[in-house]
Coordinates of C-alpha atoms and ligand atoms in Angstrom, one line a residue:
X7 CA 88.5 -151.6 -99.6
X8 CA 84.8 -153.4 -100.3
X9 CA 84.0 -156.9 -98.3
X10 CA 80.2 -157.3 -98.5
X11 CA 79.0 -160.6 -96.8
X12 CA 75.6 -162.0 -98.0
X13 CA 73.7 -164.2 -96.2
X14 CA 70.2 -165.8 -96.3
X15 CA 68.2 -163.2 -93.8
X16 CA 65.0 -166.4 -93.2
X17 CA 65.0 -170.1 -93.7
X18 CA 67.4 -170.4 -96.7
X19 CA 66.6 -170.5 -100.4
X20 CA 66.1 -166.8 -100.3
X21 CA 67.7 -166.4 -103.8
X22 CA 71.2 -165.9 -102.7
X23 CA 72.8 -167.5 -105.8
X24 CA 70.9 -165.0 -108.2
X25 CA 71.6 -161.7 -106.0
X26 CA 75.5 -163.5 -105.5
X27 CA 75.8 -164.1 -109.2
X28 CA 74.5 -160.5 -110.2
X29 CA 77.1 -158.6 -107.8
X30 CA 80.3 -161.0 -108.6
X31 CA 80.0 -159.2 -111.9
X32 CA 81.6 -156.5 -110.0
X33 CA 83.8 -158.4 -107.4
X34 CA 87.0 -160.2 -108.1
X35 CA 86.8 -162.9 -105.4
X36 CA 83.3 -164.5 -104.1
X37 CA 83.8 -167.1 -100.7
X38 CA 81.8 -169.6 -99.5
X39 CA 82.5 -169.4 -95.6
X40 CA 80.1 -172.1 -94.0
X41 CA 78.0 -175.1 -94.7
X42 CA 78.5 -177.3 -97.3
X43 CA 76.7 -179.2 -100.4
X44 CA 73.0 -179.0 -98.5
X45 CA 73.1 -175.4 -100.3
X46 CA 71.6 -175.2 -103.9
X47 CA 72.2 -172.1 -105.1
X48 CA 70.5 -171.1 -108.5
X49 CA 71.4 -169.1 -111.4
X50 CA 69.5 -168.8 -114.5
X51 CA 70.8 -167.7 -117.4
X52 CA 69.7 -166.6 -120.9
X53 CA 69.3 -170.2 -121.8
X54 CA 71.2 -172.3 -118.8
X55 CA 70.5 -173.2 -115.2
X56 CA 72.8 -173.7 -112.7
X57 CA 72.6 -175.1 -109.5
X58 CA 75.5 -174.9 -107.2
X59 CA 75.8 -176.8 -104.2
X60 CA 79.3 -175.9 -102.5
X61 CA 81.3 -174.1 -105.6
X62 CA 80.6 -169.7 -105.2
X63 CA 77.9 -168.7 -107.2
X64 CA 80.9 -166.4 -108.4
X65 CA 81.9 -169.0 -110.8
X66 CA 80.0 -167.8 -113.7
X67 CA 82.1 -164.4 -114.0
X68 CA 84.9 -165.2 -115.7
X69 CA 88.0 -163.7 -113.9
X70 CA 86.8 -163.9 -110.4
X71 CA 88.7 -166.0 -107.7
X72 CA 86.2 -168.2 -106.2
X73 CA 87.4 -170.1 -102.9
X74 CA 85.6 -172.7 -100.7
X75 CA 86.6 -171.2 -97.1
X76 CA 87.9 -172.9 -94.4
X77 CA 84.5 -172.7 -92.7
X78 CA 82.8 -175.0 -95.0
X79 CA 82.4 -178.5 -95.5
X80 CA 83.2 -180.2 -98.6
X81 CA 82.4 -184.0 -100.2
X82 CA 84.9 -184.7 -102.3
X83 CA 83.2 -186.7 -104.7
X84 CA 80.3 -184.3 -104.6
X85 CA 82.7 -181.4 -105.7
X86 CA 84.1 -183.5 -108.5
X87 CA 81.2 -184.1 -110.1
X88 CA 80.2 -180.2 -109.5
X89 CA 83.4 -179.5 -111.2
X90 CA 82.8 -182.0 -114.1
X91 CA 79.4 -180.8 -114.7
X92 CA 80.2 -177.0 -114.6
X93 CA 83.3 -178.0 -117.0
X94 CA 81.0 -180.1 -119.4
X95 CA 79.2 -176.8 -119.9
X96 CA 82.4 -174.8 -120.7
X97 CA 82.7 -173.4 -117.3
X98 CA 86.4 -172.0 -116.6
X99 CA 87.5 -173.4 -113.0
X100 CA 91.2 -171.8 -113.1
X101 CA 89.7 -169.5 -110.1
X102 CA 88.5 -172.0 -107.8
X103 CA 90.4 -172.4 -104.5
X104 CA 89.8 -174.5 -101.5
X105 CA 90.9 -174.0 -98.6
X106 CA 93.2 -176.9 -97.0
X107 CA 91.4 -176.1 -93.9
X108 CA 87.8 -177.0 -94.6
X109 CA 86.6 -180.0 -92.9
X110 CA 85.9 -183.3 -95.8
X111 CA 82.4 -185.0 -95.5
X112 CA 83.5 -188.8 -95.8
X113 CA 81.1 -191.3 -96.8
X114 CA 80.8 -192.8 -92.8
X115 CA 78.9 -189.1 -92.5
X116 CA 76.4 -189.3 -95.3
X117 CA 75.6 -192.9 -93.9
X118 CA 75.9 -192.0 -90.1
X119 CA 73.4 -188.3 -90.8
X120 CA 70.3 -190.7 -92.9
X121 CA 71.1 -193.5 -90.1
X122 CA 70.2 -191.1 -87.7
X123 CA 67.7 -189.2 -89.2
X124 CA 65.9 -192.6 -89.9
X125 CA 66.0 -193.7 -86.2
X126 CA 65.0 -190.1 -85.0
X127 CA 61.5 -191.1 -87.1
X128 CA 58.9 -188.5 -86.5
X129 CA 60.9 -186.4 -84.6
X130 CA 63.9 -186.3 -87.5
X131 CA 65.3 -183.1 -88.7
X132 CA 64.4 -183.2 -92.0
X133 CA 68.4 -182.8 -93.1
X134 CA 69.4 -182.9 -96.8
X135 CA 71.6 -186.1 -95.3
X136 CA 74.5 -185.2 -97.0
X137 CA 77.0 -185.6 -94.2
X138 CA 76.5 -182.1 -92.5
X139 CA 75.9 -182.6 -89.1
X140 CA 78.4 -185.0 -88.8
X141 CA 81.0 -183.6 -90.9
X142 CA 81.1 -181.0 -88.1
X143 CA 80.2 -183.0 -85.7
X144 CA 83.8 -184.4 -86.4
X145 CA 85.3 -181.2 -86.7
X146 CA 84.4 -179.9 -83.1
X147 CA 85.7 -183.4 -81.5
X148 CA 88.8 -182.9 -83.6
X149 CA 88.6 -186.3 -85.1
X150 CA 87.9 -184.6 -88.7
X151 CA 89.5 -185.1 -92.2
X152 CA 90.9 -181.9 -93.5
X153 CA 91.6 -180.8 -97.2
X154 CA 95.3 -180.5 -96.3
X155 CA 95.2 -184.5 -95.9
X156 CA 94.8 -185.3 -99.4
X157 CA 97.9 -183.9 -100.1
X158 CA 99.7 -186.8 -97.8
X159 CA 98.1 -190.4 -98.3
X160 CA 99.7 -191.8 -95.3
X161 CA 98.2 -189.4 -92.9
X162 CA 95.3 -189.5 -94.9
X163 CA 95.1 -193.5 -94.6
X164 CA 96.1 -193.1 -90.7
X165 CA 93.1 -190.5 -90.0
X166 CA 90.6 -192.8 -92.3
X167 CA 91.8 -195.8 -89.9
X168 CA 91.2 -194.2 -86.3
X169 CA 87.6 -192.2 -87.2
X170 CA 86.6 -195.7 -88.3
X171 CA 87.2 -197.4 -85.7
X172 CA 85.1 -195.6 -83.5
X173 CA 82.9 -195.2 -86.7
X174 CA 82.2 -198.6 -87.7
X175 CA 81.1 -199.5 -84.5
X176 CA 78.2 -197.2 -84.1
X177 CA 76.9 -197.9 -87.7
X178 CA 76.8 -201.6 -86.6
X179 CA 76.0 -201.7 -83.7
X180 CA 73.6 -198.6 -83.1
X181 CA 72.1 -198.7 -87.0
X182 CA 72.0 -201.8 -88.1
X183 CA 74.3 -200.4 -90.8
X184 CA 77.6 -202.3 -93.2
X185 CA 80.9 -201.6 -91.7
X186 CA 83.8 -199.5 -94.2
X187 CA 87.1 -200.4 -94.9
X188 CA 89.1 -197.5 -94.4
X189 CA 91.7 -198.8 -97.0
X190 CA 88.7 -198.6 -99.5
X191 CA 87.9 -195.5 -98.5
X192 CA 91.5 -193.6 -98.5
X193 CA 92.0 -195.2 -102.2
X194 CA 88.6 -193.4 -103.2
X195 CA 89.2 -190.4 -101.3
X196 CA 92.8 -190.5 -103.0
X197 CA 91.3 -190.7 -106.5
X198 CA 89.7 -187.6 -105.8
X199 CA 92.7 -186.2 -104.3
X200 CA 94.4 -186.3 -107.4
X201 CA 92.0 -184.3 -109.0
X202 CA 91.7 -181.5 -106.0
X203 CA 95.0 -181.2 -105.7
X204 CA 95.4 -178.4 -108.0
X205 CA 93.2 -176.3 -106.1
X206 CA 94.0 -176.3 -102.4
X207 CA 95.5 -173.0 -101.3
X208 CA 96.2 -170.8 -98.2
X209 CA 92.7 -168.9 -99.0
X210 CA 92.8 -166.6 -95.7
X211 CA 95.8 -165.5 -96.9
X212 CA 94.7 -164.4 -100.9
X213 CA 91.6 -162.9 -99.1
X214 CA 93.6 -160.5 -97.1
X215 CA 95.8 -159.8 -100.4
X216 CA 92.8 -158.8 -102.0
X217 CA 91.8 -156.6 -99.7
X218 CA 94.5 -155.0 -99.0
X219 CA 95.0 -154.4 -102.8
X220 CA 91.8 -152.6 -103.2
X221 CA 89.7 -155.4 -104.4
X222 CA 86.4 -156.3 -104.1
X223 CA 85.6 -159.5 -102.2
X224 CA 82.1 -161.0 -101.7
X225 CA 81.5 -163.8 -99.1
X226 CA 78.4 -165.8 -100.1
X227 CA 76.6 -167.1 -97.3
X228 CA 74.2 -170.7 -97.5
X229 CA 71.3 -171.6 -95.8
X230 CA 70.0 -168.7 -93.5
X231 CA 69.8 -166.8 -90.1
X232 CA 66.9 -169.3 -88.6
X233 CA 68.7 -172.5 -89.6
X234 CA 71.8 -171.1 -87.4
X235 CA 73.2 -173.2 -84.9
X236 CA 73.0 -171.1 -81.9
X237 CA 70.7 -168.7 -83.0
X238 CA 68.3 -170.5 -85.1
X239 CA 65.6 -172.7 -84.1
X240 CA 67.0 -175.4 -82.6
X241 CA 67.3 -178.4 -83.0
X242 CA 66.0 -177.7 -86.2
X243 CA 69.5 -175.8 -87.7
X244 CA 72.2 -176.7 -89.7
X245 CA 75.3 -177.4 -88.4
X246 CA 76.7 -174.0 -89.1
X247 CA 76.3 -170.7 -88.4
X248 CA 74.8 -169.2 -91.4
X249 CA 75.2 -165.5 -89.9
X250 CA 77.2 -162.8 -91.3
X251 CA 79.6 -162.9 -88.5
X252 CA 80.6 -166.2 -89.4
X253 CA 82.2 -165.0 -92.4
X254 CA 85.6 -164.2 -90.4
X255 CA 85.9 -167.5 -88.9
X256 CA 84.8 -169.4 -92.2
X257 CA 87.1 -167.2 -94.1
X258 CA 90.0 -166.3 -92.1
X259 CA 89.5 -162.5 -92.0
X260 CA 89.6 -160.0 -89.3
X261 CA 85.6 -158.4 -88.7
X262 CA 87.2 -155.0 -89.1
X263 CA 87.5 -155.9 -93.1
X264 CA 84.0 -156.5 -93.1
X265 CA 82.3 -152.9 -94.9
X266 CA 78.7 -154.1 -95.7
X267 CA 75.9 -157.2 -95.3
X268 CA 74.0 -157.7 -97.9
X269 CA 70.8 -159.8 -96.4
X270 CA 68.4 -161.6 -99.0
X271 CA 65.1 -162.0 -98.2
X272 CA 62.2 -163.4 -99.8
X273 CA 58.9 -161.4 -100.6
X274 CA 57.1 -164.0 -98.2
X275 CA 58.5 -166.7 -96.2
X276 CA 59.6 -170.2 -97.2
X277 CA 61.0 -173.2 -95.4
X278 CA 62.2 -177.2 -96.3
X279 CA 62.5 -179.4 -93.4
X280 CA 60.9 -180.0 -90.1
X281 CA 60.3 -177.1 -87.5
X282 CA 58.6 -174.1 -86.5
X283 CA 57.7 -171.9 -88.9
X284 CA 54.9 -168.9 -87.5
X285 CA 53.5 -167.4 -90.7
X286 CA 53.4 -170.9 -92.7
X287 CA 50.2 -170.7 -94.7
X288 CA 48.6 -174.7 -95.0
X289 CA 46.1 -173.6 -97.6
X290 CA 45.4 -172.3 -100.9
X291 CA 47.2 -169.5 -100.4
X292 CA 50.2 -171.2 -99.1
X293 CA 49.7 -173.5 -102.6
X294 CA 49.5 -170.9 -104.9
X295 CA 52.8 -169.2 -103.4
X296 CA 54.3 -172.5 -103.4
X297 CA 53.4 -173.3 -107.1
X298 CA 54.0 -169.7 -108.6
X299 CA 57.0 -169.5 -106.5
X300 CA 58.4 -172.8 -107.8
X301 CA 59.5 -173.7 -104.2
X302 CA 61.2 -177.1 -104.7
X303 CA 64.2 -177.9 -103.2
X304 CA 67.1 -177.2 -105.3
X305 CA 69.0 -180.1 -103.7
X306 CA 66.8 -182.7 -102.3
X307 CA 63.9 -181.6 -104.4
X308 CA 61.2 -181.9 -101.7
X309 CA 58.5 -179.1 -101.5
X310 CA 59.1 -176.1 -99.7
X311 CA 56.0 -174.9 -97.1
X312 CA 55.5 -171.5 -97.8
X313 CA 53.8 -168.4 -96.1
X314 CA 54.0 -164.6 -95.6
X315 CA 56.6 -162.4 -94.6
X316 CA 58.0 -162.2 -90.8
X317 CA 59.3 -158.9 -90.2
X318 CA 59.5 -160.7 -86.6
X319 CA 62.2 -163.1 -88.0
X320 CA 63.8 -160.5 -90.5
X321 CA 64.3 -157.9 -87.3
X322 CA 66.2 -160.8 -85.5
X323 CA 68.0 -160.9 -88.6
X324 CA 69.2 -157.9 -89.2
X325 CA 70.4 -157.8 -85.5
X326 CA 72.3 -161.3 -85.9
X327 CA 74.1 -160.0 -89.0
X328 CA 74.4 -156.0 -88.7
X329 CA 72.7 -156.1 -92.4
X330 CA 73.2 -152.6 -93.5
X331 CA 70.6 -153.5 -96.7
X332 CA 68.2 -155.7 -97.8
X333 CA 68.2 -158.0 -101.5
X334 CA 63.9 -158.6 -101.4
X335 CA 63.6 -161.4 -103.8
X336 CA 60.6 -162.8 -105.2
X337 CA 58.6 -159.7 -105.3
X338 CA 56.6 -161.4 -108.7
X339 CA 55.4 -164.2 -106.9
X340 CA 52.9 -161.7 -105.0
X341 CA 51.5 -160.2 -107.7
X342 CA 47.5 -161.3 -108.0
X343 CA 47.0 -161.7 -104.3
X344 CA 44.2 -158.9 -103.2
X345 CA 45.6 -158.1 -100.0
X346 CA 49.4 -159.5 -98.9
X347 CA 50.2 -159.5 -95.6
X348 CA 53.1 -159.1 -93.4
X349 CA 53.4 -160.4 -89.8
X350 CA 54.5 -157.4 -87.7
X351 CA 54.2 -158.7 -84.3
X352 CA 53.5 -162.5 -82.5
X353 CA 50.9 -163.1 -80.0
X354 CA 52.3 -165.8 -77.2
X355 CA 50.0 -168.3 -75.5
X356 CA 49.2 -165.9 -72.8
X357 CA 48.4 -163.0 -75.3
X358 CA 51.3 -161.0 -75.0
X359 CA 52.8 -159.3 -78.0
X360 CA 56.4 -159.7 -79.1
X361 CA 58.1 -157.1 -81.5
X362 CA 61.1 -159.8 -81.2
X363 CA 62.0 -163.1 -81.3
X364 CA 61.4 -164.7 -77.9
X365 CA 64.5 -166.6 -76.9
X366 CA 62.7 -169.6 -75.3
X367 CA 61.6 -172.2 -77.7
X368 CA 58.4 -172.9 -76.0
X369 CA 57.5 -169.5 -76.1
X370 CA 58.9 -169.5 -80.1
X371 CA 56.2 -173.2 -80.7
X372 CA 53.3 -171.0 -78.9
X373 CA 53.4 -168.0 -81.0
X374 CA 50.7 -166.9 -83.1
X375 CA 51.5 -164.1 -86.1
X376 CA 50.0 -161.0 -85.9
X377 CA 49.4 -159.2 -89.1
X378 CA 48.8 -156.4 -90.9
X379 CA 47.0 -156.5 -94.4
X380 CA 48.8 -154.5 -97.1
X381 CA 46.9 -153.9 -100.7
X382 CA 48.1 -156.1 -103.4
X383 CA 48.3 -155.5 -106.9
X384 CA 46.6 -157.2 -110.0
X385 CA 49.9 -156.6 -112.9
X386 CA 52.6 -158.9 -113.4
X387 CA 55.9 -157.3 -112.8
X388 CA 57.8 -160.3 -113.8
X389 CA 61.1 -158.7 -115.8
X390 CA 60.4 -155.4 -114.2
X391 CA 64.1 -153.4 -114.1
X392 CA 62.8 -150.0 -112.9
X393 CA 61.0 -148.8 -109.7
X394 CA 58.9 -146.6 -111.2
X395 CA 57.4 -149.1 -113.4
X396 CA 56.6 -151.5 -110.2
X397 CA 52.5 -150.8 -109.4
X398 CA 52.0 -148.7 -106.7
X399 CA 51.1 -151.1 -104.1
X400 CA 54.1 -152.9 -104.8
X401 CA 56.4 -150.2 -103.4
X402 CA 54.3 -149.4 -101.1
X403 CA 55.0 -152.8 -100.1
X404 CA 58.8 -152.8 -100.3
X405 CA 58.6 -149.6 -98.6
X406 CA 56.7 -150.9 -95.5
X407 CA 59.4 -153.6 -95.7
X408 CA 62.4 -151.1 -95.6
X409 CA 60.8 -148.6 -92.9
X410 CA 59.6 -151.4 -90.5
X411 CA 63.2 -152.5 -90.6
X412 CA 65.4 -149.3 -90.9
X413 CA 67.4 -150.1 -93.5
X414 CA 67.1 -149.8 -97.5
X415 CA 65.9 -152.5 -100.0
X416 CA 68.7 -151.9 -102.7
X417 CA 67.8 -154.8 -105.1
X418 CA 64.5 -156.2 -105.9
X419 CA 64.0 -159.7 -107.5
X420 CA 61.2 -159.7 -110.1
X421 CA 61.8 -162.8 -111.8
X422 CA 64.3 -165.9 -111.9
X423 CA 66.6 -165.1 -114.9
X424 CA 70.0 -162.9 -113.4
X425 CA 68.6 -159.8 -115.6
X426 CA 65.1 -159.9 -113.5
X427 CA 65.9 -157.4 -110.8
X428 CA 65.5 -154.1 -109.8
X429 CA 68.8 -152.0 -108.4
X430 CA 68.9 -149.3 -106.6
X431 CA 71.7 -147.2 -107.0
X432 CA 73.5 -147.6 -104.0
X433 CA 73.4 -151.5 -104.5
X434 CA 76.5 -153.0 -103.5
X435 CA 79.1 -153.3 -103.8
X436 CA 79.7 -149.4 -103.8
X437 CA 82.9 -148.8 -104.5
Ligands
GDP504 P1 69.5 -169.8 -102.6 O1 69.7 -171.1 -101.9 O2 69.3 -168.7 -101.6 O3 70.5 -169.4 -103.6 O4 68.1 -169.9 -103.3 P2 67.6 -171.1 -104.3 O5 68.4 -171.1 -105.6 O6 67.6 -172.4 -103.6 O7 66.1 -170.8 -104.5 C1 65.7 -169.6 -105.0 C2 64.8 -169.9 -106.2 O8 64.1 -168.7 -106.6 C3 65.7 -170.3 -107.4 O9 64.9 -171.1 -108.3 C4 65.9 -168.9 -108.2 O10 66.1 -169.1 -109.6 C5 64.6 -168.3 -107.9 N1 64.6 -166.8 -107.8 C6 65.6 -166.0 -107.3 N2 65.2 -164.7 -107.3 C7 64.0 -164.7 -107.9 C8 63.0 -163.7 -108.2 O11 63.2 -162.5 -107.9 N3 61.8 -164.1 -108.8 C9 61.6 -165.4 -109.1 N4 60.4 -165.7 -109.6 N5 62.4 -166.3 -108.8 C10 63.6 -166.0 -108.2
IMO505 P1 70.6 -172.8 -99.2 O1 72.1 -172.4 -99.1 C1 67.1 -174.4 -97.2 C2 67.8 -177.3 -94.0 C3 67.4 -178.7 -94.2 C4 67.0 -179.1 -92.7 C5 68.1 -178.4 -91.9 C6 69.3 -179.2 -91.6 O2 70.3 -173.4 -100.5 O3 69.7 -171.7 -98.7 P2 71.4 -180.2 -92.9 O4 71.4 -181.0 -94.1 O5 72.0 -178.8 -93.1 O6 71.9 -180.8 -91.7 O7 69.8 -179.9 -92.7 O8 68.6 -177.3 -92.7 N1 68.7 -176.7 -95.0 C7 68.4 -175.8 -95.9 N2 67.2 -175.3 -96.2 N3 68.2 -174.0 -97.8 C8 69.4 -174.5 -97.6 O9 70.6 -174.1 -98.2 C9 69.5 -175.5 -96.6 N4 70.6 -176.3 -96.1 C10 70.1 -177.0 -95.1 O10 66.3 -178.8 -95.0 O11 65.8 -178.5 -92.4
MG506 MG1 68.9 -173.0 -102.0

């Protein structure tokens, strides 16, 4: 039996979809378990890139079962034209699944999360306003639209008909915004039914077969540990709980099926949105990582702030999630910098150190980084495959990473194309 969850061990975009894509090679099913199409997950290619937003990262191994969870959220239009485009480029989809549990991001939510992120002004969230928060929002008052719907028009039509009403009054009346007709949106949302049809299954169910037959299942996580809902740094989260643990409740397995968790983790830190962020560099530095690193948003686009690692952040990490090893992406970006630095410790307002995340956001806003300056090193390692060939300094840094954290690095990201990393031998999944 091998289940290895992966999640994103810092602020998301950690290179999930690469280190995903590299270990479905050796998996048979790959699961999305949480969050929806505000994930763009990347995959380069010899000569194509891909950018998933809600379909596994899986996809691009032919023969693996790739299912959208019950944990997620889905747009169907959005997923359609994912479908389309991956199908334009000769994609086989015959092992995509969704589950007729997952929750459906209507058009009322993408309206009703920029409606509110536009009245929220300078204090808004800085979402990817595709539907998210109120998607789930939905879910948890038990007013949602499931998968399962689309498969009967006239409960479908019925649902559409009460959320609006409720609906259509807050866009008017609290934004400003057009009312829907929830006959126009069942007919759109039935077009699209038509073509999801086909792939709606019990996916709890063909998880649990698999494991139980000996197969090897991955579950891809989106976003990452400090966007989590509860554990993240609120309000400025997803929706979702982007922890490994949520992988049984977005999946619909038992946590004893769970063998391994795989965190992915930047070289430095980067972050999209609004919110506290310690070791965020606002100068040159923080530009050259930024530019080198190509941190643009692979869904909105928007510029990611950058800065050095938080072995603070990656700590609470690895206590969230139980990781048991660490994917280090990125590691190329460094190279050049004289001296790279990792923040070991924060200083509060009152001068205290922390060795862990303080629970109180106050506290969190008042911290300062404390860090310690590691040697850098000159040569490019972009395309590196082998350890040994990595400068000296370079492991040394990886090292410091892996010690400060008790737990090994067992795949090292040296550059964006799916060949670009470094495995150690032990990477998962082991079987
Ligand atoms: P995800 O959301 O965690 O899947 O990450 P994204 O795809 O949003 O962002 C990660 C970006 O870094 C993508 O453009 C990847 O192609 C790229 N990437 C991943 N690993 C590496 C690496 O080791 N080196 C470099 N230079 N780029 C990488
Ligand atoms: P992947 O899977 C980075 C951020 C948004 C915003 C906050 C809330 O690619 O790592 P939401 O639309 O979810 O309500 O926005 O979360 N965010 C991400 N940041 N990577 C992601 O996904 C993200 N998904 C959401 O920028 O700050
Ligand atoms: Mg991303």
């Amino acid at each position: 039996m091998s289940a290895t969850v992966v999640i994103g061990a810092q602020w998301g975009d950690e290179g999930k979809g690469k280190i995903v894509d590299l270990l479905a090679d050796r998996s048979d099913v790959v699961v999305r378990f949480q969050g929806g199409n505000n994930a763009g997950h990347t995959i380069v290619t010899d000569d194509e890139t891909y950018k998933l937003h809600v379909i596994p990262s899986g996809i691009l191994s032919p023969g693996t079962l790739c299912v959208i969870g019950n944990g997620t959220v889905v747009d169907p239009g959005g997923l359609c034209t994912e479908i389309d485009q991956l199908q334009a480029r000769d994609i086989d989809l015959s092992g995509l699944r969704l589950s007729g549990n997952c929750h459906l991001i209507m058009p009322y939510h993408v309206m009703l999360d920029g409606a509110a992120e536009m009245k929220l002004g300078r204090f808004s969230i800085g979402t990817t306003r595709r539907g998210i928060g109120p998607c789930y929002q939905d879910k948890a008052a038990r007013v949602g639209i499931r998968a399962q719907d689309l498969l009967d028009p006239k409960i479908l039509v019925r649902k559409l008909e009460i959320a609006l009403e409720a609906k259509n009054e807050v866009l008017e009346k609290l934004y400003d915004a057009p009312r829907l007709d929830p006959a126009a949106v069942a007919e759109e949302q039935l077009a699209y039914a038509e073509r999801l049809k086909p792939f709606i299954a019990d996916t709890s169910l063909l998880i649990d077969q698999a494991i139980t037959g000996g197969r090897s299942v991955l579950f891809e996580g989106a976003q990452g540990t400090m966007l989590d809902i509860d554990h993240g740094t609120y309000p400025f989260v997803t929706s979702s709980n982007p922890i490994a643990g949520a992988a049984c409740t977005g999946a619909g397995v038992g946590p004893t099926r769970i063998s391994r968790v795989l965190g992915v983790a930047k070289a430095y830190v980067t972050r999209v949105g609004e919110g506290p962020f310690p070791t965020e560099l606002d100068d040159a530095i923080g530009e050259q990582i930024t530019t080198r690193g190509k941190e643009f948003g692979t869904t909105t686009g928007r510029q990611r702030r950058s800065g050095w690692l938080d072995l603070v952040a990656l700590r609470y990490a690895v206590r969230l999630s139980g990781i048991t090893e660490l994917a280090l992406t990125k590691l190329d970006v460094l190279s050049g910098f004289p001296t790279v630095r990792v923040c070991q410790e924060y200083e509060t307002r009152d001068g205290e150190r922390l060795r862990e995340m303080p629970y109180h956001q106050t506290v969190f806003h008042g911290c300062r980084p404390v860090y310690t300056d590691l040697p850098g090193w000159e040569d490019d390692i972009e395309g590196c495959r082998e350890r040994s060939a990595l400068p000296a300094a370079a492991r040394d840094y990886v090292d410091a990473i892996g010690d400060a954290l008790g737990i090994p690095v067992t795949l090292i990201g040296t550059g964006q194309g799916r060949e670009d990393v470094i495995q150690q031998p032990d990477a998962p999944p082991a079987s």
